[in-house]
Coordinates of C-alpha atoms in Angstrom, one line a residue:
Chain M
M23 CA -19.7 10.0 31.9
V24 CA -22.5 12.5 31.3
G25 CA -21.4 15.4 29.4
T26 CA -18.1 13.9 28.1
Q27 CA -17.8 13.0 24.6
V28 CA -17.8 9.2 24.0
A29 CA -14.8 8.1 22.0
M30 CA -15.7 6.4 18.7
Y31 CA -13.3 4.8 16.3
A32 CA -13.7 3.4 12.8
L33 CA -11.3 1.0 11.1
A34 CA -11.2 1.1 7.3
D35 CA -9.5 -1.9 5.7
C36 CA -9.2 -2.4 2.0
N37 CA -10.5 -5.7 0.8
N38 CA -7.7 -7.9 -0.7
F39 CA -5.9 -4.7 -1.3
Y40 CA -3.1 -5.8 -3.8
A41 CA -5.5 -7.9 -5.8
S42 CA -8.0 -5.0 -5.9
C43 CA -5.3 -2.6 -7.1
E44 CA -4.5 -4.9 -10.0
R45 CA -8.2 -5.1 -10.9
V46 CA -8.8 -1.4 -11.0
F47 CA -6.8 -1.1 -14.2
E48 CA -7.6 -4.6 -15.5
P49 CA -11.3 -5.1 -14.9
H50 CA -11.2 -8.4 -16.7
L51 CA -9.5 -9.9 -13.6
A52 CA -12.7 -9.4 -11.6
G53 CA -14.0 -12.7 -10.3
K54 CA -10.9 -14.6 -11.1
P55 CA -8.5 -16.1 -8.6
L56 CA -5.4 -14.0 -8.4
V57 CA -2.2 -14.2 -6.2
V58 CA 0.5 -11.6 -5.8
L59 CA 4.1 -12.8 -5.1
S60 CA 6.8 -11.6 -2.8
N61 CA 9.7 -9.4 -4.0
N62 CA 11.6 -12.3 -5.5
D63 CA 8.5 -14.0 -7.1
G64 CA 9.0 -16.6 -4.3
C65 CA 5.9 -16.8 -2.1
V66 CA 2.3 -15.7 -2.1
I67 CA 1.9 -12.5 -0.2
A68 CA -1.7 -11.5 -1.2
R69 CA -4.7 -13.2 -2.6
S70 CA -8.0 -12.4 -4.2
Q71 CA -11.1 -13.8 -2.5
E72 CA -11.3 -16.5 -5.2
A73 CA -7.7 -17.5 -4.5
K74 CA -8.5 -17.7 -0.8
T75 CA -11.4 -19.9 -1.5
L76 CA -9.2 -22.2 -3.6
G77 CA -7.0 -22.6 -0.5
F78 CA -4.0 -20.5 -1.4
K79 CA -2.2 -19.3 1.8
V80 CA 0.1 -16.4 2.4
G81 CA 3.6 -17.8 2.5
D82 CA 3.0 -20.6 0.0
P83 CA 6.0 -21.0 -2.2
I84 CA 4.5 -20.6 -5.7
F85 CA 6.6 -23.2 -7.4
K86 CA 5.0 -25.9 -5.3
F87 CA 1.5 -25.0 -6.7
K88 CA 2.2 -24.9 -10.4
E89 CA -0.4 -27.6 -11.0
A90 CA -3.1 -25.8 -9.0
V91 CA -2.3 -22.5 -10.8
R92 CA -2.7 -24.2 -14.2
Q93 CA -5.8 -26.2 -13.3
H94 CA -7.7 -23.2 -11.9
N95 CA -6.3 -20.6 -14.3
V96 CA -5.0 -18.6 -11.3
I97 CA -3.6 -15.2 -12.3
V98 CA -0.1 -14.8 -10.9
R99 CA 1.4 -11.3 -10.4
S100 CA 4.7 -10.0 -9.1
S101 CA 4.3 -7.4 -6.5
N102 CA 3.9 -3.9 -7.9
F103 CA 4.6 -1.6 -4.9
A104 CA 4.7 1.5 -7.0
L105 CA 1.1 0.9 -7.9
Y106 CA 0.0 -0.3 -4.4
G107 CA 1.7 2.6 -2.7
D108 CA 0.1 5.2 -5.0
M109 CA -3.4 3.6 -4.6
S110 CA -2.9 3.5 -0.8
R111 CA -2.1 7.2 -0.8
R112 CA -5.3 7.9 -2.7
V113 CA -7.4 5.8 -0.3
M114 CA -5.8 7.5 2.8
Q115 CA -6.3 10.9 1.3
T116 CA -10.0 10.2 0.6
I117 CA -10.4 9.1 4.2
R118 CA -8.8 12.3 5.4
M119 CA -11.6 14.2 3.5
F120 CA -14.0 12.7 6.1
S121 CA -11.9 13.1 9.3
P122 CA -8.7 14.9 10.1
D123 CA -7.9 12.3 12.8
V124 CA -6.5 9.4 10.8
E125 CA -4.0 6.9 11.9
V126 CA -2.6 5.0 8.9
Y127 CA -2.0 1.6 10.4
S128 CA -0.6 -0.2 7.4
I129 CA -0.6 0.2 3.6
D130 CA -4.3 -0.8 3.5
E131 CA -5.7 0.0 6.9
A132 CA -6.5 3.2 8.8
F133 CA -8.1 4.0 12.1
I134 CA -10.3 7.1 12.1
Q135 CA -11.4 9.1 15.1
L136 CA -15.1 9.8 14.7
A137 CA -16.0 11.7 17.9
G138 CA -15.0 15.0 16.3
L139 CA -17.2 14.7 13.2
A140 CA -20.0 17.2 12.6
R141 CA -22.3 14.5 11.4
R142 CA -23.3 12.3 14.3
D143 CA -24.8 9.4 12.3
Y144 CA -21.4 7.5 12.1
L145 CA -22.8 4.5 10.4
Q146 CA -24.3 6.7 7.6
E147 CA -21.2 8.8 7.4
M148 CA -18.9 5.7 7.0
R149 CA -21.2 4.3 4.4
R150 CA -20.8 7.5 2.5
M151 CA -17.0 7.3 2.9
R152 CA -17.0 3.7 1.7
A153 CA -18.9 4.7 -1.4
T154 CA -16.6 7.7 -2.1
I155 CA -13.5 5.6 -1.8
L156 CA -14.9 3.0 -4.1
Q157 CA -15.9 5.6 -6.7
W158 CA -12.8 7.7 -6.5
T159 CA -10.2 4.9 -6.4
G160 CA -12.0 1.8 -7.4
I161 CA -10.8 0.1 -4.2
P162 CA -13.5 -1.7 -2.0
V163 CA -13.1 -1.3 1.7
S164 CA -14.7 -2.7 4.8
I165 CA -15.4 -0.4 7.7
G166 CA -15.9 -1.3 11.4
I167 CA -17.1 1.1 14.0
G168 CA -16.7 0.8 17.8
K169 CA -16.0 2.6 21.0
T170 CA -12.4 1.4 21.1
K171 CA -9.9 0.4 18.4
T172 CA -10.2 -3.3 19.4
L173 CA -14.0 -3.1 18.9
A174 CA -13.6 -1.2 15.6
K175 CA -11.2 -3.9 14.4
L176 CA -13.7 -6.6 15.5
A177 CA -16.6 -4.8 13.8
N178 CA -14.4 -4.6 10.7
H179 CA -13.9 -8.4 10.8
Y180 CA -17.7 -8.8 11.0
A181 CA -18.3 -6.3 8.1
K182 CA -15.9 -8.3 5.9
K183 CA -17.4 -11.7 6.4
T184 CA -21.1 -10.7 6.6
T185 CA -22.8 -10.3 3.3
G186 CA -25.7 -8.0 2.8
I187 CA -24.6 -5.2 5.2
G188 CA -22.8 -3.2 2.6
G189 CA -19.3 -3.6 4.0
V190 CA -19.9 -1.3 7.1
A191 CA -20.7 -2.6 10.6
K192 CA -21.1 -0.9 14.0
I193 CA -20.8 -2.6 17.4
P194 CA -24.3 -2.3 18.9
E195 CA -25.0 -0.5 22.2
H196 CA -25.3 -3.8 23.9
P197 CA -22.7 -5.9 22.1
D198 CA -22.9 -9.2 24.1
E199 CA -24.7 -11.2 21.4
M200 CA -22.2 -10.0 18.7
L201 CA -19.2 -10.7 20.9
K202 CA -20.4 -14.2 21.4
T203 CA -20.1 -14.8 17.6
V204 CA -16.4 -13.8 17.5
E205 CA -13.8 -16.5 18.1
V206 CA -11.1 -15.5 20.6
G207 CA -8.4 -16.1 18.0
D208 CA -10.0 -13.4 15.7
I209 CA -9.5 -10.7 18.3
W210 CA -6.9 -8.1 17.5
G211 CA -3.6 -8.8 19.3
I212 CA -4.6 -12.3 20.5
G213 CA -2.1 -14.4 18.7
R214 CA -2.3 -18.1 18.0
Q215 CA -0.5 -19.2 21.2
W216 CA -2.7 -17.1 23.4
S217 CA -5.9 -18.2 21.8
K218 CA -4.9 -21.8 22.3
K219 CA -4.2 -21.2 25.9
L220 CA -7.4 -19.2 26.3
R221 CA -9.5 -22.0 24.7
N222 CA -7.9 -24.5 27.1
I223 CA -9.3 -22.6 30.1
G224 CA -12.7 -22.3 28.5
V225 CA -12.4 -18.8 27.0
K226 CA -13.7 -19.3 23.5
T227 CA -15.3 -16.1 22.3
A228 CA -14.7 -12.4 22.6
F229 CA -17.6 -12.3 25.1
D230 CA -15.8 -14.8 27.3
L231 CA -12.6 -12.7 27.3
A232 CA -14.5 -9.5 28.1
E233 CA -16.1 -11.3 31.0
M234 CA -12.9 -12.7 32.4
D235 CA -11.4 -11.2 35.5
S236 CA -8.8 -8.5 34.6
T237 CA -6.3 -9.5 37.3
L238 CA -6.4 -13.1 36.2
I239 CA -5.8 -12.1 32.6
R240 CA -2.9 -9.9 33.6
D241 CA -1.3 -12.6 35.7
S242 CA -1.8 -15.5 33.3
F243 CA -1.0 -13.5 30.2
N244 CA 0.2 -10.0 30.3
I245 CA -0.9 -6.4 30.6
V246 CA -1.6 -6.1 26.8
A247 CA -4.1 -9.0 27.0
M248 CA -5.8 -7.3 29.9
K249 CA -6.0 -4.0 28.0
T250 CA -7.5 -5.9 25.1
A251 CA -10.2 -7.4 27.3
M252 CA -10.9 -3.9 28.7
E253 CA -11.2 -2.6 25.2
L254 CA -13.8 -5.3 24.4
R255 CA -15.8 -3.9 27.3
G256 CA -15.6 -0.4 25.7
Y257 CA -12.9 1.2 27.8
T258 CA -10.2 2.9 25.7
Y259 CA -6.7 1.5 26.5
F260 CA -5.2 1.9 23.0
N261 CA -5.2 5.5 21.9
F262 CA -4.2 6.7 18.5
E263 CA -0.8 5.4 17.4
Q264 CA -1.1 2.6 20.0
S265 CA -1.8 -1.1 19.4
P266 CA -1.6 -4.4 21.1
E267 CA 0.4 -5.8 18.2
Q268 CA 4.0 -5.1 18.0
R269 CA 6.8 -6.9 16.4
K270 CA 9.7 -7.7 18.7
T271 CA 12.4 -8.5 16.3
L272 CA 13.1 -8.0 12.6
L273 CA 15.4 -10.1 10.5
R274 CA 16.7 -9.4 7.0
S275 CA 19.0 -11.9 5.4
R276 CA 19.5 -13.7 2.2
S277 CA 21.9 -16.2 0.6
F278 CA 24.2 -14.9 -2.1
A279 CA 23.7 -16.0 -5.6
K280 CA 27.4 -16.7 -5.8
P281 CA 29.9 -16.8 -2.9
V282 CA 31.2 -13.4 -1.7
T283 CA 34.8 -13.0 -0.8
T284 CA 35.5 -9.3 -0.8
W285 CA 34.7 -6.8 1.9
Q286 CA 33.2 -4.5 -0.8
E287 CA 30.6 -7.0 -1.8
L288 CA 29.9 -8.2 1.7
S289 CA 29.5 -4.6 3.0
E290 CA 27.1 -3.8 0.2
A291 CA 24.9 -6.7 1.1
I292 CA 24.9 -5.8 4.7
A293 CA 24.1 -2.2 3.9
S294 CA 21.3 -3.3 1.6
H295 CA 19.7 -5.5 4.3
A296 CA 20.1 -2.7 6.8
T297 CA 18.3 -0.4 4.4
R298 CA 15.4 -2.8 3.9
A299 CA 15.2 -3.4 7.7
A300 CA 15.2 0.4 8.5
E301 CA 12.4 0.9 5.9
R302 CA 10.3 -1.7 7.5
L303 CA 10.9 -0.2 11.0
R304 CA 9.7 3.2 9.7
N305 CA 6.8 1.7 8.0
E306 CA 5.7 0.2 11.3
E307 CA 6.8 3.2 13.2
L308 CA 9.2 1.3 15.3
V309 CA 12.8 2.0 16.5
A310 CA 15.4 -0.7 17.3
K311 CA 17.7 -0.7 20.2
V312 CA 19.9 -3.8 19.4
L313 CA 21.5 -4.5 16.1
R314 CA 23.2 -7.8 15.2
V315 CA 25.1 -8.4 12.0
F316 CA 26.0 -11.9 10.9
F317 CA 27.6 -13.7 7.9
H318 CA 28.8 -17.2 7.3
T319 CA 30.2 -19.5 4.8
S320 CA 28.2 -22.5 3.5
L321 CA 26.9 -24.7 6.3
F322 CA 27.0 -27.7 4.0
N323 CA 30.1 -27.4 2.0
H324 CA 33.0 -28.9 4.0
Q325 CA 35.5 -28.6 1.2
T326 CA 36.2 -24.9 1.6
P327 CA 37.3 -23.2 4.8
R328 CA 34.5 -22.4 7.1
H329 CA 33.8 -19.2 9.0
S330 CA 30.8 -17.9 10.9
A331 CA 30.8 -14.4 12.4
S332 CA 28.4 -12.2 14.2
A333 CA 28.6 -9.0 16.2
V334 CA 26.1 -7.0 18.3
V335 CA 25.8 -3.3 19.1
E336 CA 23.4 -1.2 21.1
L337 CA 21.9 1.7 19.2
I338 CA 21.9 4.8 21.4
P339 CA 19.3 6.2 21.2
P340 CA 17.1 3.5 19.5
T341 CA 16.7 4.4 15.9
N342 CA 15.1 3.6 12.5
V343 CA 17.3 6.0 10.5
T344 CA 18.8 4.2 7.5
H345 CA 22.3 5.7 7.5
T346 CA 22.7 5.4 11.3
I347 CA 21.9 1.7 11.0
I348 CA 24.1 1.1 8.0
K349 CA 27.0 2.9 9.7
A350 CA 26.7 0.9 12.9
A351 CA 26.3 -2.4 11.0
L352 CA 29.4 -1.8 8.9
E353 CA 31.4 -0.6 11.9
I354 CA 30.9 -3.9 13.8
A355 CA 31.1 -6.1 10.7
K356 CA 34.4 -4.9 9.4
P357 CA 36.6 -6.2 12.3
I358 CA 35.0 -9.6 12.2
W359 CA 35.3 -10.1 8.4
K360 CA 38.2 -12.3 7.2
L361 CA 39.8 -12.5 3.8
G362 CA 40.0 -15.9 2.3
F363 CA 36.5 -17.2 3.0
E364 CA 33.6 -17.7 0.6
Y365 CA 30.7 -16.2 2.4
K366 CA 27.3 -17.7 1.5
R367 CA 24.9 -15.6 3.6
A368 CA 24.7 -12.3 5.4
G369 CA 22.0 -10.5 7.4
V370 CA 21.0 -8.0 10.0
H371 CA 18.8 -8.7 12.9
L372 CA 17.2 -5.9 14.9
S373 CA 15.7 -6.5 18.3
D374 CA 14.3 -4.7 21.4
L375 CA 11.9 -2.9 19.1
S376 CA 9.7 -0.2 20.5
S377 CA 7.2 2.3 19.1
G378 CA 8.4 5.5 17.5
Q379 CA 8.8 7.8 20.5
I380 CA 12.5 8.3 20.5
Q381 CA 13.8 9.3 23.9
C382 CA 16.1 12.3 24.1
S383 CA 19.7 11.6 24.7
L384 CA 22.5 13.8 25.8
F385 CA 24.5 12.7 22.9
D386 CA 22.5 13.7 19.9
S387 CA 20.9 16.9 18.9
Q388 CA 17.2 17.5 18.4
E389 CA 18.0 19.3 15.2
E390 CA 19.9 16.4 13.8
R391 CA 17.0 14.0 14.5
V392 CA 14.5 16.3 12.8
R393 CA 16.7 16.5 9.8
D394 CA 17.1 12.7 9.7
K395 CA 13.4 12.2 10.0
R396 CA 12.7 14.5 7.1
M397 CA 15.4 12.8 5.0
M398 CA 13.9 9.3 5.7
K399 CA 10.4 10.6 4.8
L400 CA 11.7 11.8 1.4
L401 CA 13.7 8.6 0.9
D402 CA 10.6 6.5 1.5
A403 CA 8.4 8.7 -0.7
V404 CA 10.7 8.5 -3.6
N405 CA 11.2 4.8 -3.2
T406 CA 7.5 4.2 -3.0
S407 CA 6.6 6.2 -6.1
M408 CA 9.6 5.3 -8.3
G409 CA 10.3 1.8 -7.3
S410 CA 12.2 0.4 -4.3
G411 CA 15.9 1.1 -4.4
T412 CA 15.6 4.2 -6.7
L413 CA 17.2 6.3 -4.0
H414 CA 19.8 4.5 -1.9
F415 CA 22.9 5.0 0.1
A416 CA 26.2 4.6 -1.7
A417 CA 27.2 1.9 0.8
T418 CA 24.6 -0.4 -0.7
G419 CA 26.5 -0.5 -4.0
F420 CA 25.5 0.2 -7.6
T421 CA 25.6 -3.3 -9.0
K422 CA 23.6 -5.4 -6.7
V423 CA 24.9 -8.9 -6.2
M424 CA 21.3 -10.0 -5.4
Q425 CA 18.9 -9.1 -8.1
M426 CA 15.2 -9.2 -7.8
K427 CA 13.3 -11.5 -10.0
Q428 CA 9.9 -10.0 -11.0
L429 CA 8.7 -11.6 -14.2
K430 CA 4.9 -11.0 -13.9
K431 CA 4.7 -7.4 -12.8
S432 CA 1.8 -5.3 -14.0
P433 CA 2.6 -1.8 -15.4
R434 CA 3.0 1.0 -12.9
Y435 CA -0.2 2.5 -14.1
T436 CA -0.3 5.6 -12.0
T437 CA 3.3 6.6 -11.5
H438 CA 5.0 6.2 -14.9
W439 CA 4.1 8.0 -18.2
E440 CA 5.3 5.1 -20.3
E441 CA 3.1 2.7 -18.4
L442 CA -0.3 4.4 -18.4
P443 CA -3.4 2.2 -18.9
E444 CA -4.5 2.0 -22.6
C445 CA -8.1 2.8 -23.3
L446 CA -9.5 1.4 -26.5
C447 CA -11.2 3.6 -29.0
G448 CA -12.7 0.7 -30.9
L449 CA -15.9 0.2 -32.9
H450 CA -18.6 -2.2 -31.9
E451 CA -21.0 -3.5 -34.5
V452 CA -24.3 -5.2 -34.5
Q453 CA -23.8 -9.0 -34.6
G454 CA -26.5 -11.5 -34.1
G455 CA -28.5 -9.0 -32.2
M456 CA -25.9 -8.7 -29.4
S457 CA -23.7 -5.7 -29.1
H458 CA -20.1 -6.3 -28.5
I459 CA -16.8 -4.6 -28.9
S460 CA -14.9 -5.5 -32.0
Q461 CA -11.1 -5.5 -31.9
N462 CA -10.6 -3.6 -35.1
T463 CA -8.4 -0.7 -34.1
K464 CA -5.6 0.0 -36.5
Chain G
M16 CA 30.4 7.6 -8.4
V17 CA 28.1 10.2 -7.1
E18 CA 26.8 12.6 -9.7
E19 CA 26.7 16.2 -8.9
L20 CA 23.2 17.5 -8.5
R21 CA 22.7 20.8 -10.3
L22 CA 19.9 23.0 -9.0
P23 CA 18.7 26.1 -10.8
L24 CA 19.5 29.3 -8.9
V25 CA 16.1 30.8 -8.2
G26 CA 15.8 34.5 -7.5
G27 CA 18.5 37.1 -7.0
R28 CA 20.9 37.4 -4.1
V29 CA 19.2 38.7 -1.0
E30 CA 21.9 39.8 1.3
A31 CA 23.0 43.0 -0.3
G32 CA 22.1 45.7 -2.8
F33 CA 18.8 47.1 -3.9
P34 CA 16.0 44.7 -4.4
S35 CA 14.8 44.4 -8.0
P36 CA 11.8 46.5 -8.6
A37 CA 10.1 43.4 -10.2
D38 CA 10.5 41.3 -7.0
D39 CA 7.2 42.6 -5.6
F40 CA 5.4 41.4 -8.7
I41 CA 6.8 37.9 -8.9
E42 CA 4.1 35.7 -7.5
R43 CA 4.5 32.2 -8.9
S44 CA 4.5 30.4 -12.2
L45 CA 1.5 28.8 -13.8
D46 CA 1.0 25.1 -13.2
L47 CA -1.1 23.2 -15.7
N48 CA -2.2 20.9 -12.9
E49 CA -4.4 23.7 -11.6
Q50 CA -6.3 23.9 -14.8
L51 CA -6.4 20.2 -15.8
V52 CA -6.7 18.4 -12.4
T53 CA -9.5 19.4 -10.1
N54 CA -9.4 16.4 -7.8
P55 CA -6.0 14.8 -7.8
I56 CA -7.0 12.0 -5.5
A57 CA -9.5 10.7 -8.1
T58 CA -7.7 11.7 -11.2
F59 CA -5.9 9.1 -13.4
F60 CA -4.1 9.5 -16.7
V61 CA -4.8 7.1 -19.5
R62 CA -3.6 6.7 -23.1
A63 CA -6.1 6.6 -26.0
S64 CA -5.6 3.8 -28.5
G65 CA -7.5 3.6 -31.8
N66 CA -9.6 5.9 -33.9
S67 CA -13.3 5.4 -33.0
M68 CA -13.4 8.7 -31.0
D69 CA -11.9 10.9 -33.7
G70 CA -15.2 12.6 -34.1
A71 CA -15.0 13.8 -30.5
G72 CA -11.5 15.1 -30.9
I73 CA -9.8 12.2 -29.3
H74 CA -7.1 10.6 -31.4
N75 CA -4.9 7.6 -31.3
G76 CA -2.1 8.2 -28.7
D77 CA -3.7 11.1 -26.9
L78 CA -3.3 11.6 -23.2
L79 CA -6.7 11.5 -21.5
I80 CA -7.3 13.0 -18.0
V81 CA -9.9 11.0 -16.2
D82 CA -11.7 12.2 -13.0
R83 CA -13.5 9.4 -11.3
S84 CA -15.2 11.8 -8.8
V85 CA -17.1 13.5 -11.6
T86 CA -20.7 12.3 -12.1
P87 CA -21.3 11.4 -15.7
V88 CA -24.1 13.2 -17.5
H89 CA -25.7 13.0 -21.0
R90 CA -23.0 13.6 -23.6
S91 CA -20.0 13.0 -21.2
I92 CA -17.0 11.3 -22.7
V93 CA -16.4 8.4 -20.4
I94 CA -14.0 5.5 -19.8
A95 CA -16.2 2.5 -19.7
V96 CA -15.5 -1.1 -18.8
V97 CA -16.9 -3.2 -21.7
D98 CA -16.2 -7.0 -21.8
G99 CA -13.5 -6.5 -19.1
G100 CA -11.5 -3.9 -21.0
L101 CA -11.2 -0.1 -20.7
T102 CA -12.7 1.7 -23.6
V103 CA -13.5 5.4 -24.5
K104 CA -17.1 6.2 -25.3
R105 CA -19.7 8.9 -25.5
L106 CA -22.4 8.5 -22.9
S107 CA -26.0 9.0 -24.0
K108 CA -28.7 9.3 -21.4
R109 CA -32.3 9.0 -22.5
G110 CA -34.6 8.8 -19.5
S111 CA -33.5 5.9 -17.4
V112 CA -31.6 4.3 -20.2
A113 CA -27.8 5.0 -20.5
S114 CA -25.9 3.8 -23.5
L115 CA -22.4 4.1 -24.8
L116 CA -21.5 5.1 -28.3
P117 CA -18.3 5.5 -30.3
E118 CA -17.8 8.7 -32.3
P119 CA -15.6 8.1 -35.3
S120 CA -14.9 10.8 -37.9
N121 CA -17.6 11.4 -40.5
V122 CA -15.8 9.3 -43.0
D123 CA -16.0 6.2 -40.9
Q124 CA -19.7 6.5 -39.9
G125 CA -21.4 3.2 -40.1
E126 CA -23.9 1.1 -38.2
Y127 CA -23.1 1.0 -34.5
A128 CA -25.2 -0.5 -31.9
P129 CA -25.2 1.4 -28.7
I130 CA -24.1 -0.5 -25.6
E131 CA -26.5 -0.3 -22.8
V132 CA -24.9 0.4 -19.4
G133 CA -25.8 -2.2 -16.9
S134 CA -27.4 -4.5 -19.5
E135 CA -26.3 -8.0 -20.2
T136 CA -23.1 -6.6 -21.6
D137 CA -22.0 -5.8 -18.0
A138 CA -20.8 -2.4 -19.2
T139 CA -20.0 0.0 -16.4
I140 CA -18.6 3.5 -16.2
W141 CA -15.0 3.7 -14.9
G142 CA -14.5 7.5 -15.0
V143 CA -15.3 10.7 -16.8
V144 CA -12.8 12.1 -19.3
T145 CA -12.3 15.7 -18.5
W146 CA -9.5 16.7 -20.8
S147 CA -7.7 15.3 -23.8
V148 CA -4.1 16.3 -24.4
H149 CA -3.3 16.0 -28.1
R150 CA 0.3 16.5 -29.4
L151 CA 0.4 18.8 -32.5
Q152 CA 4.1 18.8 -33.1
C153 CA 6.9 16.5 -32.2
T154 CA 9.5 18.4 -30.3
R155 CA 13.1 17.2 -30.0

């Protein structure tokens, strides 16, 4: 390998991102337990470190924890994606000031290719980047550096849980000792099932997995697990835009607030689910090959006539374009809908997901796909900055049957003029030798 | 259901006729962002509330432009976190000691204790105010 440039990756991951965004504009929330709820104020989707310590888990239905919330003065917030989206953009743009090769992996994570940087002291450079992100945006990040994306991810995990290293960690030249401290379940792409299976055969740490015979891993697990093991040894198997994790299916469905009988209402609900699902696909840079639409009457009410219907279609070529998915969904749903039934639930299910490279097909034009891609980008940008659903397809309807409940949303501090943070021009006086701010404005 | 989207017609027709002699001189229009926002990534807008900074020309309801990438110096107007809230203050730096002061109009001058940055008050600097936008006349 003499003379060739050794690849080097960093993974920057925002610490408790949603909670951190809330705290930038409300510093009094620092040090307090805080949870952020899902779209409908249903479940916990993000937690501050303090809330994690109290034992709150992602997915906890919040109504079950009223007592704990009260007892520990837990701050509860609805999700504020206009704010999180804008802060994410700022963090990612700051990262791009340091390296042009950035792969945004999720709203709060990005891989950075370091090999091309002019400054060769990567650890120092990433410390500088961390400080800059913190100063410019107020968001704390942890950064892991390694020869492969899997090692960078592992170093990031180490940086997050190790105090006193300033949030930045690099996999050492001889990483064996460090790998021995990492549990196999904490490795990127090794899910719960695999880690259980691995532990059963005595593979407990990242070091054990790296030492395991490649062919054996491939035969007992799969090629992705083998690649992960090779990455732990420092060989690049996941390039930019590649990862061991990939969702296989995507489901969007919900019960109706009140039974739906008309095609108009049902089609709007299906289109709305299709829209959400397509957004998620694009967010994860995936395309779907198989689309299933389903709807049914109440499963429990035996008084009214019952009907359950579902239809499947193959999307050629695989796609993540909203209007293509809506069109396909409505086309297959219309013939199976029947008048005279009170439908209780509808949904779309996308499967055979694969990563963004859309294969060329004889039946569609390159031009059309470029146009669709640009349109989707615009759609996502507007919906991120102005609130989800601002721009939507007419098929999703203008009076939504299902409305979002968001009672505890913080202001959209950075994207709406009417919701800017207020800064107090107040007077403080001497009182008992201690200086403090008096609340005597107006 | 779908509203018509009206777009302004920019420029003249291009396919026929003589070009306008002014066309060569049309470059672009001025955008206030270029003047007021040096580093968009680190710039936030906030609303001033209260009168303790009247002496510095910052009045109740003014729009403040805050650049978090700017290093605060002696006499900077800053957004500071004091007791967990965002406040507007004048920064004073004497040697290694940095303190925060209000700046009310002459009429309101009284006894104010400066707040030391990083002292037991846990005061920190959030960002530097680079511009204040003050409305002089209500339009509409």
